[in-house]
Short mmCIF file of C-alpha atoms in Angstrom, two decimals:
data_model
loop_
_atom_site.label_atom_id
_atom_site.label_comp_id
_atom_site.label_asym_id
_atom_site.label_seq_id
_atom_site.Cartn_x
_atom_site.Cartn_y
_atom_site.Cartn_z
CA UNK E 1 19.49 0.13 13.69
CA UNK E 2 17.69 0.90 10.84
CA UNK E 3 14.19 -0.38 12.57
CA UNK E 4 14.72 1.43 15.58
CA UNK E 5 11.92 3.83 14.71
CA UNK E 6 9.56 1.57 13.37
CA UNK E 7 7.31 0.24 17.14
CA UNK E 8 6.71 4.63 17.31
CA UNK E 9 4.93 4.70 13.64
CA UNK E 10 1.32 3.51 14.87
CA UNK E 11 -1.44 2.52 12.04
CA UNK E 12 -3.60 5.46 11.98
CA UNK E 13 -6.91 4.65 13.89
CA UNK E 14 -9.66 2.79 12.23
CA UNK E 15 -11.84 5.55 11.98
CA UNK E 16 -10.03 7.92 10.16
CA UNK E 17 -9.03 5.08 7.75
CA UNK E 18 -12.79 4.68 7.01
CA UNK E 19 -13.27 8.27 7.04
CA UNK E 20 -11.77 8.13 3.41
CA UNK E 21 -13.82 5.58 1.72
CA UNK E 22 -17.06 7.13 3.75
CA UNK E 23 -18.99 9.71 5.00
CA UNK E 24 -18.93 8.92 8.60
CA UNK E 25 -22.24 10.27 10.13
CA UNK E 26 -23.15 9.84 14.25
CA UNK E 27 -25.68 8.08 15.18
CA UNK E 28 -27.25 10.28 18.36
CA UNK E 29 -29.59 12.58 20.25
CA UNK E 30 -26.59 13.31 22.59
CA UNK E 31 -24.76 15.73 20.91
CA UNK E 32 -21.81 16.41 23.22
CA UNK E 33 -20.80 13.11 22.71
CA UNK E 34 -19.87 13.35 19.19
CA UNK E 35 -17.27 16.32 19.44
CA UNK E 36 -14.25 14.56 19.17
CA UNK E 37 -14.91 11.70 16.41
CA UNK E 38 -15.54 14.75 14.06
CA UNK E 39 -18.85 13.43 12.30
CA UNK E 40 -20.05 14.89 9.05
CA UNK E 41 -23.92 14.63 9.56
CA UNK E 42 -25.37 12.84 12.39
CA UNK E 43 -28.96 10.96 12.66
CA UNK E 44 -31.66 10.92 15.52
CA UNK E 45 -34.65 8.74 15.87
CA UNK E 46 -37.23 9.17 18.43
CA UNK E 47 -35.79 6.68 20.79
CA UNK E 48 -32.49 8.71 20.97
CA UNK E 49 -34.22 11.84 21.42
CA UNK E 50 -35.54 9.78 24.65
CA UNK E 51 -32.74 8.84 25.71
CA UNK E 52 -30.98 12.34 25.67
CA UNK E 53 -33.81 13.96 26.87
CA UNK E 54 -33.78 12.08 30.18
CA UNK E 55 -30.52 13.20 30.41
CA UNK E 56 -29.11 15.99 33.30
CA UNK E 57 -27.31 17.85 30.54
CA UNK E 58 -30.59 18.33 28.09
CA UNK E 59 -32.71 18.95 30.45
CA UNK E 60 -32.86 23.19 29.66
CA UNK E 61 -33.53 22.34 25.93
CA UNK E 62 -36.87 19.85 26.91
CA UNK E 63 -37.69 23.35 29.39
CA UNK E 64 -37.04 25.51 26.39
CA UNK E 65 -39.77 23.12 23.82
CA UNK E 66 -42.22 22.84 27.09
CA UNK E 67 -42.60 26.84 27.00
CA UNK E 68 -42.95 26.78 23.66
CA UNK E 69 -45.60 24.59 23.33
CA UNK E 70 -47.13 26.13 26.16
CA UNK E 71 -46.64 29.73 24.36
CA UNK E 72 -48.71 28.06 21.63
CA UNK E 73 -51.76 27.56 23.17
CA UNK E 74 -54.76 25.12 21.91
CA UNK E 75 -55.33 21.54 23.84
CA UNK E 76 -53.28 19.74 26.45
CA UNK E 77 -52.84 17.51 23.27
CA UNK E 78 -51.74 20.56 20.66
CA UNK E 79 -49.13 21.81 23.46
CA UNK E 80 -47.51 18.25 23.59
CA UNK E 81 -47.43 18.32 20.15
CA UNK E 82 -45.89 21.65 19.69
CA UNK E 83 -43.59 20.56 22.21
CA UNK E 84 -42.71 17.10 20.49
CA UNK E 85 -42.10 19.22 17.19
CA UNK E 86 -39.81 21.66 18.51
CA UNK E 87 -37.92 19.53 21.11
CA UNK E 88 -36.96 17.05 17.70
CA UNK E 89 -36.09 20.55 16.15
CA UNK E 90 -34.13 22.05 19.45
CA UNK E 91 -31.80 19.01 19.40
CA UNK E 92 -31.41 19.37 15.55
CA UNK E 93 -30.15 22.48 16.22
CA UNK E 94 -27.78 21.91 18.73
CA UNK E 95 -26.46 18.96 16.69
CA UNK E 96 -25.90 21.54 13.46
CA UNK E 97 -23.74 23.40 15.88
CA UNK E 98 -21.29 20.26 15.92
CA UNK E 99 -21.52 18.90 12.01
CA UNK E 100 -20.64 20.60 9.41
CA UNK E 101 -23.62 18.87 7.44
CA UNK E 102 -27.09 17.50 7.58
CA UNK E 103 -28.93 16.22 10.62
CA UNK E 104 -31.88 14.03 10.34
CA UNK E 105 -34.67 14.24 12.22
CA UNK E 106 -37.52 11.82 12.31
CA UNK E 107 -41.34 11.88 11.55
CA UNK E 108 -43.65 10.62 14.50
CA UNK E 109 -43.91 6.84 13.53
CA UNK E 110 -47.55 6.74 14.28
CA UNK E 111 -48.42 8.29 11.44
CA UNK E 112 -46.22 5.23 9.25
CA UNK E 113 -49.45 4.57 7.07
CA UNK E 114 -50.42 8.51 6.46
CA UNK E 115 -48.68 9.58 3.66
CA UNK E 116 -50.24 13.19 3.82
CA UNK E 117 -50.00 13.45 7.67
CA UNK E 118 -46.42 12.19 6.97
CA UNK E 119 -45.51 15.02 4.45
CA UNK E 120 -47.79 17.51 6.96
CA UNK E 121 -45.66 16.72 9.77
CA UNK E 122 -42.66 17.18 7.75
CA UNK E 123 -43.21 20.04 6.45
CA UNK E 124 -43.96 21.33 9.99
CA UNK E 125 -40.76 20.24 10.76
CA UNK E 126 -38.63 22.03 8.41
CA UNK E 127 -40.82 25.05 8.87
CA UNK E 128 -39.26 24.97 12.35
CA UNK E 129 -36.15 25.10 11.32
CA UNK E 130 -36.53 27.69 8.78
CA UNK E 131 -37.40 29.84 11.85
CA UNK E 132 -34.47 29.10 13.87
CA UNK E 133 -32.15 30.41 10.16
CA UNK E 134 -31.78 26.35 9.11
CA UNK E 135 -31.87 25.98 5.56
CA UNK E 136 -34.04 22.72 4.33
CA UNK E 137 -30.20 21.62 2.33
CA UNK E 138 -29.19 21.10 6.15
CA UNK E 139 -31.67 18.49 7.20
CA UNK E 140 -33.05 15.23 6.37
CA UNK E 141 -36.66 14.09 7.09
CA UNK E 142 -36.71 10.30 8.36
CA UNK E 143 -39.89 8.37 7.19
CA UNK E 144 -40.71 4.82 7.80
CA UNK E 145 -40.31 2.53 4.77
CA UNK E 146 -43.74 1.80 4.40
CA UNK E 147 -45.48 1.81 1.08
CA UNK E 148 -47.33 5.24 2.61
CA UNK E 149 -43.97 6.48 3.94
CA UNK E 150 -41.79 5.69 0.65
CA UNK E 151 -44.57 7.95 -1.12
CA UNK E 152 -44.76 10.62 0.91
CA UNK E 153 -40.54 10.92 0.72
CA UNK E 154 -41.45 11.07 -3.05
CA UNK E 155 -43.66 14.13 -2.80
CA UNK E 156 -42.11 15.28 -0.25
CA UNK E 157 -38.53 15.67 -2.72
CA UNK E 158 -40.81 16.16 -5.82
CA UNK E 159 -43.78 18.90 -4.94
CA UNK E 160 -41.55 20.90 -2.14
CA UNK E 161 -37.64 20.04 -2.25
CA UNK E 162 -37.26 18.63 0.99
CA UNK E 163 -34.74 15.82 1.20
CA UNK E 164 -35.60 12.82 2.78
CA UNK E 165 -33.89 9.74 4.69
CA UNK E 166 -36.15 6.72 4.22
CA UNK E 167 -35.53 4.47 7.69
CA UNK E 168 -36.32 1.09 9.01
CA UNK E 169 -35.38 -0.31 5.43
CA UNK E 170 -34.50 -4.27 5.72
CA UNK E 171 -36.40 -5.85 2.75
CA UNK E 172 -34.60 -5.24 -0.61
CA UNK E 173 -38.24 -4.71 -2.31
CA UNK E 174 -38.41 -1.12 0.20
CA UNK E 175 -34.92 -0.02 -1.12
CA UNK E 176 -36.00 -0.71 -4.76
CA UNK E 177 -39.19 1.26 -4.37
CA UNK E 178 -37.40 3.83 -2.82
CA UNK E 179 -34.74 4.33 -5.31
CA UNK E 180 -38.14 4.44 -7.97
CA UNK E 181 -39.40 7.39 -5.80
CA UNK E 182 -35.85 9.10 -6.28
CA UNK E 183 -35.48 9.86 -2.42
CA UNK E 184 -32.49 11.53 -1.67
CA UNK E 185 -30.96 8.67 0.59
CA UNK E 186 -31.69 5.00 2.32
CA UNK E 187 -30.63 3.54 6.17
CA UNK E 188 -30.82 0.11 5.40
CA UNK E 189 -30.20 -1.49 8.77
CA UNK E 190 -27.71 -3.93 9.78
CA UNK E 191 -27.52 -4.97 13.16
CA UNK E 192 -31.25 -5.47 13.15
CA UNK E 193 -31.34 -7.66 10.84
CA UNK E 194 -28.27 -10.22 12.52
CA UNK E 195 -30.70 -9.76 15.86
CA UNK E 196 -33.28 -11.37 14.07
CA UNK E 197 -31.26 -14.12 12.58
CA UNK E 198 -29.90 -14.81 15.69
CA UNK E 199 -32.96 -15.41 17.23
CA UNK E 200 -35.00 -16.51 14.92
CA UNK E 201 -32.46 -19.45 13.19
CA UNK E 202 -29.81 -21.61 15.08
CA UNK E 203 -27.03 -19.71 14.19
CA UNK E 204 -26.06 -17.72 16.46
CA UNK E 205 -22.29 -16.10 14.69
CA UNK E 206 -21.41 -15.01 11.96
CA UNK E 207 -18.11 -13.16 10.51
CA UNK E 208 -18.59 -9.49 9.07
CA UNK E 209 -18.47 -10.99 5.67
CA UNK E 210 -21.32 -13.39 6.04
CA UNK E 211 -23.53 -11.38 8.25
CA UNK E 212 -27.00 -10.70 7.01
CA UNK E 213 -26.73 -7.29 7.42
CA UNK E 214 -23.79 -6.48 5.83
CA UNK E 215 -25.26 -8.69 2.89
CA UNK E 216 -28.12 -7.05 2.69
CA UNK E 217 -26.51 -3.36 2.85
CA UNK E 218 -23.95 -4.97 0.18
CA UNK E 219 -26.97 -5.88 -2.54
CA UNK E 220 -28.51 -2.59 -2.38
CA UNK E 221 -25.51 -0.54 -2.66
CA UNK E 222 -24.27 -2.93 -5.69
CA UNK E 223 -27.72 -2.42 -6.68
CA UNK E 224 -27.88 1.08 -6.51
CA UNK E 225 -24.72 2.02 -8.63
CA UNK E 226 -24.92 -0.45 -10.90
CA UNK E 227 -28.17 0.95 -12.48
CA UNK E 228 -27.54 4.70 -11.63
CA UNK E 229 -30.06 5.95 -8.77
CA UNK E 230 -28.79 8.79 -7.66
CA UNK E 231 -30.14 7.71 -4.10
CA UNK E 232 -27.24 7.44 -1.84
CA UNK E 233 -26.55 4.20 0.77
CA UNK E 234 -26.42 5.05 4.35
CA UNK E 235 -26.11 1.93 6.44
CA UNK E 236 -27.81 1.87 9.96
CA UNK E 237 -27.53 0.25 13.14
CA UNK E 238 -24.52 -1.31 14.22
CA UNK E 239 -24.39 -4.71 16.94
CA UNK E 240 -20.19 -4.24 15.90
CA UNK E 241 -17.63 -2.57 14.21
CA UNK E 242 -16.65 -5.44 12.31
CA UNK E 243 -20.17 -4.85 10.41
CA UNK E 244 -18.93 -1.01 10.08
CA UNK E 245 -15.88 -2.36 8.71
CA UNK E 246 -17.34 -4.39 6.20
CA UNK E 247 -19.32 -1.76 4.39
CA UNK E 248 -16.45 0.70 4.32
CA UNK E 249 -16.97 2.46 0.85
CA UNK E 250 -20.54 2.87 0.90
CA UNK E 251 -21.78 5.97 0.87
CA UNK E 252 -22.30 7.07 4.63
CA UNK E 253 -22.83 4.81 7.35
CA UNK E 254 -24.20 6.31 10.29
CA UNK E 255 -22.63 4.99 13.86
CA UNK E 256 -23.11 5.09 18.15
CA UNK E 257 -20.60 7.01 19.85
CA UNK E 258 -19.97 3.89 21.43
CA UNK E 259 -18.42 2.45 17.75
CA UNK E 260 -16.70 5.87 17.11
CA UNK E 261 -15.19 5.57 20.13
CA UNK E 262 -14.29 1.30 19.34
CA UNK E 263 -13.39 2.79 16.26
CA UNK E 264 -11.20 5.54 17.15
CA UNK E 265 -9.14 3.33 19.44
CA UNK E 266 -8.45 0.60 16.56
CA UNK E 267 -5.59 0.42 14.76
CA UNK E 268 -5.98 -2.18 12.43
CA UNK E 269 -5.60 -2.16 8.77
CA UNK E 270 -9.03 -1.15 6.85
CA UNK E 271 -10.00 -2.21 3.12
CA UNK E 272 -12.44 -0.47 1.04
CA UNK E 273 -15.25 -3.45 0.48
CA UNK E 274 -18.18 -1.57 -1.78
CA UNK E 275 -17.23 0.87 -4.66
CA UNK E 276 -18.74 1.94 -8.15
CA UNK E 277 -16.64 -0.75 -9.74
CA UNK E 278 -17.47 -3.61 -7.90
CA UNK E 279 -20.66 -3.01 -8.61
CA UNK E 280 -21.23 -2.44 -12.36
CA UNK E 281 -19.91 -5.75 -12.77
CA UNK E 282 -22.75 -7.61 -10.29
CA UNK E 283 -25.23 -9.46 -11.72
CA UNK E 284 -28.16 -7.86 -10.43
CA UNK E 285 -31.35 -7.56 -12.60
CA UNK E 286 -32.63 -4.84 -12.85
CA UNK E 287 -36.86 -4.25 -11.75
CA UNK E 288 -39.58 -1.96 -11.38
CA UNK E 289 -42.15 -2.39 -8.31
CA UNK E 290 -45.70 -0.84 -8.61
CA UNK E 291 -47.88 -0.98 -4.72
CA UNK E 292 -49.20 -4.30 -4.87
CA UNK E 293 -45.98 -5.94 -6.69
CA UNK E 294 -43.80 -4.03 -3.50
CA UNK E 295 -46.48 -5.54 -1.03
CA UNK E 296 -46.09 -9.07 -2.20
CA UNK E 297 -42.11 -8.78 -2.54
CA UNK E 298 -41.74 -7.23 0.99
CA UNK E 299 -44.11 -9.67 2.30
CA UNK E 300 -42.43 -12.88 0.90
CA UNK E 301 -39.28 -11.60 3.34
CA UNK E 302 -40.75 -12.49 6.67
CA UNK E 303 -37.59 -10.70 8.23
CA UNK E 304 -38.46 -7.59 7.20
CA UNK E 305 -42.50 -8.15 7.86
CA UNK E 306 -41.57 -8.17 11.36
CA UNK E 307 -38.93 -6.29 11.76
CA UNK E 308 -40.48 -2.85 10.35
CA UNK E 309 -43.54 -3.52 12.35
CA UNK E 310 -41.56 -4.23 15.33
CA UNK E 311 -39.68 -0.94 14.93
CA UNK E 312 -42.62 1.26 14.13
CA UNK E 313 -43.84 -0.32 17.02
CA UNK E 314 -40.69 0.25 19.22
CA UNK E 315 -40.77 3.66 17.50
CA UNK E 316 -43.85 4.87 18.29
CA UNK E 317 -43.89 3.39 22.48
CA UNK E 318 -41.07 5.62 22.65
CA UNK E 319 -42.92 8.56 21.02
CA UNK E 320 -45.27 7.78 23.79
CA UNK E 321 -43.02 7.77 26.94
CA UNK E 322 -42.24 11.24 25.52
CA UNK E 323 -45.36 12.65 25.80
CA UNK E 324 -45.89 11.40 29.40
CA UNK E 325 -42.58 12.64 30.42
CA UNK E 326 -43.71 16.25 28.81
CA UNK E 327 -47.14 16.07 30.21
CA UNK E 328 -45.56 15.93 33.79
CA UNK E 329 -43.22 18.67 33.17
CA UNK E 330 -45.55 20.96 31.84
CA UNK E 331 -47.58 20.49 34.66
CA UNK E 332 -44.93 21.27 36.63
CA UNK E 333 -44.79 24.67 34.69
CA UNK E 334 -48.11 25.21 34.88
CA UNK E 335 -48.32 24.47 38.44
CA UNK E 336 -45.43 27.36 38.78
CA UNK E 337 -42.53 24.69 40.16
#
């Protein structure tokens, strides 16, 4: 029968069909769990570095920045920094041992409205990894998208070649004045932006195709390639894969091990939805944003108004658990337990 074969020839999974219109990039502190989807890059943030660091498995690489910090003398307050610095960096490192390419690692979001304690800390950063034999082409520095974060990305590229990854980006005035400072790449998020639809309207579903985020994502990528920044469009937090699905083609989109592995079982049949094409032939205008015309644009999007606050906020409560879970180690240390 000539379709006797045809139930054992199973659609190849979802994943690696999006693997081929995108960079696929994992979205994680915790580092063994990204092994098997075969990531190119993958992201942190300060709340997964939490999260992994309360973890059993991580627990020698929080000892490891502890005795550093320690090592490095100064204030109670200078050894939790130390130790903040180089516990980012120490997971960084393990993460470069599982992708071939870039991980990002983020600035402390208290300092969202410093641009020179932003590029300061940044360049601390990379320092770090410099030590540990990390070239600066291997990582990306996350910065808010504040008008103070956005320029410190810019000098940060411009004066000393580091390469930046501008984050909690929901208004399309921050991914215009980002592309202006010629960063070398955007997180718009997505699933952010459908929580605060759904909570903030009546609507309370919405198809892949219609969602907010994906929309949004969709404009600045169109946006993007039609006028020729040479910024590239990594979409961020995912509520679904059907919002993953719907932005295969752009750039990178960076995803949970949770999706990968939704993902990695699903064998349906993927389209490519963004490309270069597609795009040219948008009818986007094209415009330039100075501080106080990006102020008033970002601020007529009462979305994005609260959502960036909310996640600098989010952001930097986490920063703070940190600290208190390292001050009561290193007392611990210090006590000789």
């Amino acid at each position: 029968h000539p379709n006797s074969g045809y139930k054992l020839m199973k659609m190849e999974s979802a994943l690696n069909q999006l693997k081929k219109h995108t960079v696929v990039v994992a979205d994680t502190g915790d580092f063994n769990a990204i092994d098997e989807y075969k990531p190119q890059d993958a992201t942190t943030n300060p709340s997964l570095i939490l999260a992994a660091a309360k973890m059993p498995a991580y627990q020698h690489l929080l000892d490891q920045a502890i005795n550093y910090g320690i090592a490095k003398g100064g204030t109670e307050e200078e050894q939790v920094a130390h130790t903040m610095d180089k516990l980012f960096v120490t997971f960084g490192l393990e993460i470069l041992k599982k992708v071939p390419g870039r991980v990002s690692t983020e600035v402390d979001a208290r300092l969202s409205f410093d641009k020179d304690e932003m590029v300061a800390k940044a360049l601390g950063l990379i320092a770090l990894y410099k030590e540990a034999g990390i070239s600066k082409e291997r990582v990306l520095i996350k910065l808010s998208s504040t008008w103070e974060g956005i320029q410190a990305g810019k000098e940060l590229e411009e004066k000393h070649g580091v390469h930046c990854n501008m984050t909690l980006l929901f208004s399309f005035a921050q991914a215009v004045a980002c592309a202006e400072a010629k960063v070398t790449l955007i997180s718009p998020f997505v699933g952010r932006i459908l929580d605060w639809y759904k909570e903030n309207t009546d609507r309370k579903s919405y198809e892949p195709h219609e969602d907010p985020g994906v929309l949004s994502v969709t404009k600045i990528y169109n946006y993007y390639k039609k006028f020729g920044y040479t910024t590239v469009v990594m979409g961020a937090s995912f509520r679904n894969t059907g919002q993953v699905k719907a932005l295969t083609g752009c750039d990178l989109l960076t995803i949970s091990p949770g999706l990968l592995a939704e993902l990695s079982q699903d064998h349906s049949s993927i389209t490519e939805m963004l490309n270069v094409e597609k795009a040219k032939a948008c009818d986007l205008e094209k415009i330039h944003l100075d501080e106080k015309d990006f102020r008033w644009q970002h601020n007529e999007d009462r979305m994005a108004v609260e959502k960036l606050s909310d996640g600098i906020r989010k952001f930097a409560a986490d920063a703070i658990k940190l600290e208190t879970m390292i001050k009561e180690k290193m007392l611990d240390v210090k006590n000789g337990q």
